């Protein structure tokens, strides 16, 4: 049981990186970014190949950079080419499927068994398997959240936030809103790909299909986090997302443990959580109407 | 005196070649001098806002030249022009980012001219913002960490006004910026506007539908109709102009039914 909770928290912290990426595009830029499914798998692909060649740490850096490039492409398609944001994301995601297969040399699966990972490196220093896993993911997740929190207070950072809030105002402040969008997407997908890169080293395998549905899992984490923390500034938002991702994995792990649902039901659950959360304003207004009518009737 | 803004024969037609074809700017030429405070009047659809959009680069113009402070900006992108142009809209929601604080909004507007610091919100700039906000006399200087979306329309517009003048623009464009506010607030925001323009001596163009205000404020008045400037008065001619005469002139020049017009309506207040 303890092991189960540990595992869920570790996975939650890794997925928190992806959820932060979703938070950046969905909440800060205010544009849903469908690149995510592709860039998650991209992170895996880059990470697995670099780790196999013997550089597990560099693998994470490369994964993040590759993700940033994917984000830039989506941003470019939206801003310069003028493609609808949803479609731009789908196009990049679709193209990434081939790119990922290319990176993995045509194989849909790649195993990392027998190769060094960032986790095994720490184990070699004398830490237990569980401790090294926890330390690595905790340090990375908290560090990334902290760096992002600081970044969104810098000049360029607030320009990105303002772009999602009022693009017109950003332009009239003589700031290139196309650039802020592109950088925002790059940052978001760097987080997502880093998450993918870590998952692959954690599971010691990469799979080109692993990313599918990640967008919804990320959004579910964002929404759970916000439900717990309520809305606040960006810093609070980022830590809310981190918590939300961990909670989400805990809930899922427990649900699986007590056999509340089969493993293949997971995506259905995440989709339901997001749907219900997005439907909440509508549901509230309908309930409000009913109550009002009842009162007036009396 | 050197012209801050020169417009040379500007033409703009929307939806060219379709049934919706609309010639919105029909050869507009204008020199805005340093220190000019121009009020602009004209009926709905006369092309006033379109003129501002053309100056700001919201769309490419079909023909003509736009020169700002000696520099040809006709082909410059909108955000680059914004470096030297401050702009305010009728809708108070347009000028500010609602989910960000007053301080952050001002910091963003101030970005282009202030010395670059790592954090957008910093002590030195905040002190300056506080000082500016205090001059508004709306008590906003004590609410700098409040999200702008929580302010009233008038308060938002007042802050937007500060934001559009904070980095010393060469040109300030005001598009009926008090029209959406209640009369008392509108008066206050207008007073603040005049105050700022006088203090900074920024060349200003202000669209208004209040003919009385158009003659009282500023030093020059322009009337537009069907994409053209049909009247441009200043000095003695303007001083001797009455609202009635202006309306008469308006009806003569544009041959329109005044009774249908918003201008008349707004002078009856
Ligand atoms: N972006 C646009 N697309 C199509 N038509 C436009 C556009 N902007 C303005 N127009 C048309 O140009 C004319 C002038 O509009 P406008 O400049 O907004 O008038 P106003 O003097 O009331 O501000 C109107 O007929 C308007 O419908
Ligand atoms: Mg208008």
XYZ file of C-alpha atoms and ligand atoms in Angstrom:
595
model
C 0.000 0.000 0.000
C 2.753 2.389 0.996
C 4.552 1.468 -2.177
C 1.417 2.172 -4.144
C 1.104 5.644 -2.637
C 4.783 6.334 -3.249
C 4.426 5.257 -6.844
C 1.357 7.421 -7.346
C 3.039 10.477 -5.839
C 6.124 9.968 -7.987
C 4.077 9.612 -11.146
C 1.946 12.553 -10.076
C 5.007 14.754 -9.728
C 6.220 13.732 -13.182
C 2.818 14.346 -14.739
C 2.672 17.627 -12.871
C 5.255 18.932 -15.346
C 2.932 18.091 -18.191
C -0.017 19.596 -16.330
C 1.971 22.818 -15.876
C 2.482 22.878 -19.614
C -1.258 22.544 -20.083
C -1.812 25.256 -17.525
C 0.426 27.613 -19.497
C -1.466 27.161 -22.756
C -4.970 26.533 -21.444
C -5.091 29.002 -18.565
C -2.347 31.564 -19.155
C -2.440 31.899 -22.945
C -6.108 30.973 -22.898
C -5.724 28.737 -25.961
C -6.151 24.960 -25.801
C -3.042 23.382 -27.288
C -3.466 19.960 -28.867
C 0.252 19.637 -29.571
C 0.547 18.076 -26.108
C -0.181 14.462 -27.047
C 2.550 14.611 -29.674
C 5.117 16.546 -27.679
C 4.758 14.160 -24.728
C 5.688 11.241 -26.956
C 8.378 13.395 -28.554
C 9.929 13.895 -25.126
C 9.847 10.132 -24.611
C 11.433 9.409 -27.965
C 14.234 11.926 -27.572
C 14.840 10.882 -23.988
C 15.000 7.176 -24.703
C 17.400 7.497 -27.626
C 19.722 9.901 -25.804
C 19.683 7.731 -22.683
C 20.488 4.652 -24.725
C 23.505 6.456 -26.083
C 24.582 6.924 -22.470
C 23.466 10.434 -21.463
C 20.372 10.180 -19.273
C 20.721 13.727 -17.918
C 21.318 15.298 -21.290
C 18.309 13.263 -22.442
C 16.020 15.385 -20.305
C 17.514 18.627 -21.605
C 17.143 17.471 -25.201
C 13.583 16.305 -24.543
C 12.628 19.744 -23.223
C 14.328 21.488 -26.143
C 12.577 19.230 -28.649
C 9.259 20.000 -26.973
C 9.983 23.718 -27.179
C 10.578 23.357 -30.922
C 7.255 21.552 -31.325
C 5.561 24.382 -29.432
C 7.239 26.952 -31.655
C 5.897 25.195 -34.736
C 2.348 25.282 -33.384
C 2.804 28.934 -32.419
C 4.133 29.775 -35.858
C 1.197 28.040 -37.555
C -1.253 30.005 -35.442
C 0.299 33.438 -35.583
C 2.199 33.771 -38.839
C 0.245 31.340 -40.982
C -3.081 32.153 -39.346
C -4.311 28.584 -38.861
C -7.037 28.024 -36.295
C -5.375 27.224 -32.913
C -7.018 23.815 -32.495
C -6.130 22.757 -36.012
C -2.584 24.086 -35.681
C -2.105 21.859 -32.639
C -3.603 18.838 -34.379
C -1.333 19.369 -37.395
C 1.807 19.510 -35.286
C 0.674 16.546 -33.211
C -0.016 14.469 -36.313
C 3.309 15.348 -37.892
C 5.057 14.542 -34.622
C 3.790 10.989 -34.821
C 6.066 10.424 -37.824
C 8.867 12.450 -36.281
C 8.742 10.334 -33.132
C 8.876 7.104 -35.113
C 11.807 8.509 -37.052
C 13.635 9.370 -33.838
C 12.990 5.864 -32.504
C 14.321 4.474 -35.762
C 11.002 3.182 -36.973
C 10.152 1.228 -33.836
C 6.993 1.964 -31.899
C 8.609 0.683 -28.681
C 12.041 1.112 -27.216
C 13.238 -0.424 -23.987
C 15.732 1.223 -21.649
C 16.483 -1.922 -19.646
C 20.137 -2.338 -18.953
C 20.831 1.347 -19.666
C 21.538 4.067 -17.176
C 18.699 6.422 -16.281
C 18.699 9.507 -14.101
C 17.136 7.308 -11.425
C 19.708 4.530 -11.619
C 22.474 7.136 -11.513
C 21.247 8.221 -8.089
C 20.843 4.610 -6.986
C 24.491 4.043 -7.865
C 25.315 6.798 -5.365
C 23.812 4.594 -2.669
C 20.173 5.722 -2.464
C 17.394 3.150 -2.395
C 15.296 2.765 -5.518
C 12.275 4.435 -4.001
C 14.245 7.278 -2.434
C 16.132 8.072 -5.610
C 12.913 8.121 -7.610
C 11.189 10.399 -5.131
C 14.138 12.765 -4.855
C 14.575 13.130 -8.602
C 10.945 13.830 -9.436
C 10.349 16.052 -6.426
C 13.393 18.200 -7.099
C 12.626 18.559 -10.798
C 8.909 19.292 -10.343
C 9.386 21.866 -7.598
C 12.316 23.460 -9.408
C 10.404 23.811 -12.674
C 7.379 25.233 -10.852
C 9.604 27.736 -9.050
C 11.418 28.786 -12.213
C 8.113 29.238 -14.047
C 6.656 31.210 -11.147
C 9.605 33.592 -11.276
C 9.556 33.773 -15.062
C 5.917 34.847 -15.110
C 6.849 37.856 -13.031
C 9.537 39.072 -15.412
C 8.789 41.589 -18.145
C 8.415 38.970 -20.831
C 6.526 36.744 -18.420
C 3.809 39.275 -17.687
C 3.615 40.048 -21.397
C 2.779 36.372 -22.025
C 0.149 36.449 -19.285
C -1.353 39.645 -20.660
C -1.507 38.101 -24.145
C -3.942 35.503 -22.842
C -5.897 38.163 -21.015
C -6.119 40.969 -23.564
C -4.071 40.591 -26.718
C -5.110 43.970 -28.073
C -3.693 45.677 -25.022
C -0.400 43.853 -25.420
C -0.090 45.070 -28.998
C -0.914 48.616 -28.016
C 1.828 48.412 -25.408
C 4.183 47.907 -28.351
C 4.791 44.236 -27.578
C 4.800 41.632 -30.330
C 1.907 39.389 -29.297
C 2.888 36.780 -31.884
C 6.232 36.402 -30.166
C 4.732 36.118 -26.693
C 2.353 33.419 -27.956
C 5.125 31.430 -29.617
C 7.338 31.591 -26.540
C 4.366 30.609 -24.395
C 3.714 27.529 -26.525
C 7.404 26.676 -26.566
C 7.552 26.842 -22.797
C 4.363 24.811 -22.404
C 5.535 22.034 -24.694
C 9.013 22.025 -23.169
C 7.338 21.170 -19.856
C 5.220 18.505 -21.520
C 8.167 16.898 -23.293
C 10.291 16.997 -20.148
C 7.477 15.132 -18.445
C 7.464 12.566 -21.260
C 11.223 12.262 -21.024
C 11.046 11.542 -17.315
C 8.199 9.045 -17.663
C 10.224 7.078 -20.163
C 13.233 6.866 -17.862
C 10.945 6.054 -14.947
C 9.233 3.218 -16.823
C 12.449 2.307 -18.625
C 10.614 2.212 -21.922
C 9.186 4.512 -24.544
C 6.105 4.032 -26.653
C 5.013 6.297 -29.512
C 1.368 5.802 -28.537
C 1.867 6.741 -24.886
C 1.019 10.375 -25.379
C -2.515 9.924 -26.599
C -5.046 11.490 -24.253
C -2.339 13.278 -22.253
C -3.947 16.653 -22.903
C -7.062 15.566 -21.042
C -5.090 14.009 -18.188
C -3.214 17.308 -17.852
C -6.379 19.359 -17.898
C -7.956 17.082 -15.284
C -4.953 17.728 -13.037
C -5.234 21.485 -13.619
C -8.913 21.419 -12.737
C -8.478 19.291 -9.615
C -5.687 21.593 -8.450
C -7.822 24.649 -8.969
C -10.734 23.052 -7.142
C -8.495 22.530 -4.116
C -6.684 25.877 -4.188
C -9.310 28.136 -5.748
C -8.093 30.712 -8.222
C -5.242 33.007 -7.385
C -2.070 34.373 -8.959
C 0.171 32.400 -11.295
C 2.506 31.193 -8.558
C -0.407 29.799 -6.618
C -1.817 28.411 -9.853
C 1.379 26.514 -10.666
C 1.579 24.916 -7.229
C -2.139 24.157 -7.418
C -1.500 22.292 -10.660
C 1.375 20.408 -9.061
C -0.872 19.335 -6.210
C -3.712 18.548 -8.602
C -1.528 16.212 -10.646
C -0.428 14.297 -7.555
C -4.006 14.068 -6.269
C -5.169 12.844 -9.649
C -2.608 10.026 -9.693
C -3.477 9.093 -6.107
C -7.185 8.918 -6.922
C -6.495 6.819 -10.000
C -4.127 4.470 -8.150
C -6.646 3.910 -5.371
C -9.503 3.421 -7.804
C -7.464 0.798 -9.613
C -6.405 -0.825 -6.364
C -9.941 -1.377 -5.095
C -10.888 -2.400 -8.626
C -13.379 0.408 -8.899
C -12.564 0.536 -12.566
C -10.461 -1.424 -15.030
C -7.229 0.142 -16.267
C -8.754 0.840 -19.660
C -11.369 3.042 -17.975
C -8.800 5.695 -17.035
C -9.158 7.910 -20.081
C -12.916 7.833 -19.674
C -12.549 9.065 -16.112
C -10.199 11.913 -17.036
C -12.482 12.984 -19.878
C -15.449 12.921 -17.489
C -13.671 15.010 -14.863
C -12.778 17.676 -17.411
C -16.253 17.644 -18.966
C -18.003 18.024 -15.621
C -15.646 20.787 -14.532
C -16.142 22.704 -17.785
C -19.909 22.189 -17.562
C -20.010 23.524 -13.995
C -20.915 27.162 -14.825
C -23.820 25.967 -16.965
C -24.999 23.477 -14.347
C -24.784 26.145 -11.656
C -26.859 28.603 -13.662
C -29.509 25.960 -14.369
C -29.707 25.035 -10.682
C -29.819 28.727 -9.816
C -32.720 29.219 -12.205
C -34.628 26.302 -10.724
C -34.161 27.619 -7.192
C -35.224 31.097 -8.263
C -38.349 29.798 -9.940
C -39.232 27.744 -6.871
C -38.848 30.804 -4.645
C -40.998 32.915 -6.900
C -43.585 30.150 -7.016
C -43.970 30.079 -3.248
C 6.479 74.040 -36.613
C 7.247 70.437 -37.403
C 4.274 68.179 -37.896
C 4.046 65.263 -35.498
C 1.763 63.350 -37.792
C 1.290 63.751 -41.533
C -1.441 61.936 -43.390
C -1.155 62.127 -47.154
C -4.141 61.201 -49.323
C -5.249 58.142 -47.410
C -7.723 55.763 -49.028
C -9.268 52.633 -47.579
C -12.072 50.532 -49.009
C -13.412 47.529 -47.127
C -14.643 44.425 -48.946
C -13.488 45.721 -52.303
C -15.292 44.175 -55.266
C -18.154 42.698 -53.253
C -21.708 43.921 -52.644
C -20.534 45.068 -49.222
C -17.892 47.357 -50.708
C -17.459 50.331 -48.408
C -15.177 53.271 -49.039
C -14.369 54.208 -45.447
C -11.499 56.653 -46.059
C -11.709 58.754 -49.151
C -8.509 60.760 -49.496
C -7.787 62.006 -46.004
C -4.905 64.456 -45.639
C -3.969 66.059 -42.366
C -1.024 67.646 -40.572
C -1.032 67.388 -36.807
C 1.328 69.946 -35.306
C 3.270 69.629 -32.091
C 1.028 70.529 -29.160
C -2.150 70.226 -31.212
C -5.217 69.003 -29.363
C -7.672 68.194 -32.130
C -11.292 67.281 -31.499
C -12.965 65.211 -34.207
C -16.700 65.094 -34.875
C -18.838 63.480 -37.542
C -21.865 61.259 -37.828
C -21.849 57.512 -37.249
C -19.956 55.719 -39.964
C -18.148 58.856 -41.098
C -14.833 57.024 -40.845
C -13.445 58.524 -37.650
C -12.531 55.236 -35.990
C -11.290 53.890 -39.295
C -8.928 56.852 -39.520
C -7.493 55.947 -36.104
C -7.226 52.304 -37.143
C -5.307 53.374 -40.229
C -2.917 55.489 -38.166
C -2.364 52.616 -35.720
C -1.882 50.026 -38.447
C -4.858 47.787 -37.674
C -5.045 47.129 -41.419
C -2.961 48.103 -44.437
C -4.278 51.175 -46.249
C -4.953 51.085 -49.997
C -3.200 54.312 -50.876
C -1.418 57.176 -49.204
C 1.323 57.818 -46.684
C 1.447 58.027 -42.906
C 4.397 59.887 -41.450
C 4.951 60.020 -37.708
C 7.561 62.453 -36.463
C 9.322 62.471 -39.807
C 9.341 58.692 -40.171
C 7.276 56.872 -42.778
C 5.274 54.273 -40.822
C 2.847 53.329 -43.604
C 4.122 49.748 -43.746
C 5.117 49.321 -40.121
C 3.298 46.627 -38.098
C 0.773 47.745 -35.500
C 2.760 46.884 -32.392
C 5.829 48.734 -33.628
C 3.799 51.882 -34.251
C 2.362 51.568 -30.764
C 5.804 52.473 -29.429
C 5.000 56.112 -30.122
C 1.209 56.087 -30.192
C -1.097 55.912 -27.177
C -4.674 54.880 -27.822
C -7.907 54.685 -25.897
C -11.184 53.114 -26.967
C -14.795 53.678 -26.053
C -14.951 50.280 -24.370
C -13.139 50.478 -21.000
C -12.494 46.723 -21.196
C -10.235 47.082 -24.224
C -7.352 48.927 -22.639
C -6.479 46.666 -19.729
C -5.869 42.998 -18.890
C -8.651 42.156 -16.393
C -6.978 39.263 -14.574
C -3.814 41.172 -13.846
C -3.266 43.730 -11.114
C -3.282 47.496 -11.623
C 0.441 47.472 -10.987
C 1.137 44.713 -13.526
C -0.986 46.429 -16.148
C 0.897 49.666 -15.714
C 4.224 47.844 -15.697
C 3.336 46.283 -19.022
C 2.418 49.616 -20.569
C 5.605 51.124 -19.182
C 7.819 48.298 -20.523
C 8.697 50.013 -23.764
C 10.346 53.058 -22.220
C 11.586 52.176 -18.756
C 15.062 50.863 -18.013
C 14.990 47.102 -18.263
C 14.768 45.330 -14.940
C 14.422 41.608 -14.293
C 11.061 41.794 -12.580
C 8.277 43.717 -14.283
C 6.972 45.006 -10.989
C 9.727 46.662 -9.015
C 10.062 49.246 -6.280
C 11.195 52.171 -8.376
C 8.473 51.862 -11.009
C 5.814 51.100 -8.421
C 6.550 54.333 -6.607
C 6.090 56.163 -9.890
C 2.830 54.337 -10.661
C 1.587 55.206 -7.188
C 2.296 58.842 -7.791
C 0.440 58.794 -11.119
C -2.533 56.956 -9.654
C -2.729 59.391 -6.763
C -3.177 62.216 -9.265
C -6.365 60.544 -10.494
C -7.843 61.128 -7.060
C -9.812 57.881 -7.227
C -8.095 56.159 -4.323
C -6.523 53.638 -6.685
C -3.012 54.220 -5.363
C -3.891 52.055 -2.371
C -5.275 49.258 -4.518
C -2.325 48.562 -6.778
C -2.494 44.827 -6.122
C -6.175 44.684 -7.089
C -7.095 42.906 -10.295
C -8.205 45.488 -12.836
C -11.280 43.467 -13.732
C -12.713 44.343 -10.327
C -12.695 48.094 -11.021
C -15.628 50.056 -12.419
C -15.670 51.104 -16.064
C -14.699 54.664 -15.199
C -11.824 53.563 -12.989
C -10.596 51.189 -15.676
C -10.768 53.925 -18.275
C -8.838 56.301 -16.030
C -6.102 53.698 -15.554
C -6.095 52.977 -19.306
C -5.579 56.669 -19.879
C -2.552 56.659 -17.607
C -1.268 53.549 -19.372
C -1.591 55.050 -22.832
C 0.322 58.166 -21.818
C 2.797 56.636 -19.380
C 5.578 56.195 -21.888
C 5.408 59.662 -23.452
C 3.801 58.839 -26.790
C 4.239 61.301 -29.615
C 0.572 60.978 -30.444
C -2.471 60.240 -28.334
C -5.647 58.945 -29.980
C -8.894 59.002 -28.000
C -11.899 57.330 -29.600
C -15.049 58.444 -27.740
C -13.272 57.297 -24.620
C -15.879 58.709 -22.245
C -18.986 57.693 -24.214
C -19.576 54.456 -22.329
C -19.332 56.048 -18.888
C -22.062 57.603 -16.756
C -22.167 61.424 -17.065
C -20.411 62.184 -13.774
C -17.613 59.702 -14.418
C -17.330 60.832 -18.026
C -16.814 64.390 -16.851
C -14.142 63.315 -14.430
C -12.265 61.191 -16.971
C -12.446 64.054 -19.469
C -11.019 66.448 -16.880
C -8.173 64.021 -16.215
C -7.593 63.754 -19.964
C -7.323 67.509 -20.417
C -5.041 67.693 -17.423
C -2.671 65.041 -18.760
C -2.631 66.464 -22.283
C -1.862 69.942 -20.964
C 0.855 68.679 -18.693
C 2.579 66.467 -21.238
C 1.828 68.597 -24.316
C 1.271 65.388 -26.287
C -0.271 65.886 -29.722
C -3.791 64.561 -29.255
C -6.721 63.640 -31.471
C -10.007 63.085 -29.696
C -13.169 61.740 -31.310
C -16.300 62.902 -29.531
C -20.007 63.100 -30.275
C -20.435 65.993 -27.875
C -20.235 69.054 -30.141
C -20.070 71.463 -27.253
C -17.054 69.685 -25.787
C -15.516 69.510 -29.241
C -15.528 73.320 -29.461
C -14.558 73.943 -25.860
C -11.644 71.542 -25.573
C -8.433 71.638 -27.515
C -7.247 74.112 -30.103
C -8.590 72.690 -33.328
C -11.724 70.919 -34.533
C -12.170 68.604 -37.496
C -15.399 67.329 -38.958
C -15.512 64.142 -40.991
C -18.145 62.846 -43.344
C -18.168 59.913 -45.724
C -14.486 59.252 -45.281
C -13.418 62.844 -45.825
C -12.427 65.782 -43.701
C -15.081 68.379 -44.527
C -14.114 71.005 -41.987
C -10.900 71.948 -40.205
C -11.030 75.035 -38.007
C -8.783 76.637 -35.443
C -7.845 80.011 -33.997
C -10.254 82.853 -34.464
C -12.549 80.993 -36.809
C -12.989 78.330 -34.172
C -13.354 80.829 -31.345
C -16.229 82.460 -33.188
C -17.888 79.197 -34.025
C -21.053 78.333 -32.149
C -22.652 74.955 -31.804
C -25.590 76.174 -33.905
C -23.341 77.433 -36.685
C -21.387 74.228 -36.686
C -24.580 72.233 -36.984
C -25.777 74.493 -39.789
C -22.482 74.110 -41.562
C -22.690 70.440 -41.036
C -26.117 70.209 -42.632
C -25.072 72.398 -45.519
C -21.930 70.488 -46.269
C -23.226 67.020 -45.880
C -26.809 67.665 -46.970
C -28.100 65.243 -44.410
C -31.204 65.182 -42.299
C -30.040 66.544 -38.985
C -33.039 65.155 -37.189
C -31.728 61.673 -37.765
C -28.372 62.478 -36.414
C -26.758 61.534 -33.187
C -24.876 64.830 -33.050
C -28.049 66.843 -32.595
C -29.320 64.353 -30.101
C -26.284 64.660 -27.938
C -26.385 68.460 -27.821
C -29.884 68.407 -26.378
C -28.670 66.915 -23.120
N -13.028 46.368 -40.354
C -14.055 46.809 -41.124
N -14.587 46.019 -42.067
C -15.608 46.444 -42.825
N -16.166 47.649 -42.750
C -15.686 48.492 -41.823
C -14.614 48.126 -40.963
N -14.339 49.154 -40.143
C -15.204 50.129 -40.483
N -16.012 49.763 -41.492
C -17.044 50.585 -42.130
O -16.483 51.830 -42.429
C -17.370 52.861 -42.157
C -16.766 53.842 -41.187
O -16.753 53.271 -39.907
P -16.136 53.973 -38.620
O -14.811 54.507 -38.959
O -16.202 53.001 -37.509
O -17.161 55.160 -38.345
P -17.179 56.195 -37.141
O -16.946 57.515 -37.769
O -18.572 56.105 -36.572
O -16.161 55.822 -36.167
C -18.644 52.219 -41.646
O -19.553 52.115 -42.701
C -18.189 50.866 -41.192
O -19.226 49.933 -41.340
Mg -16.345 55.097 -34.133
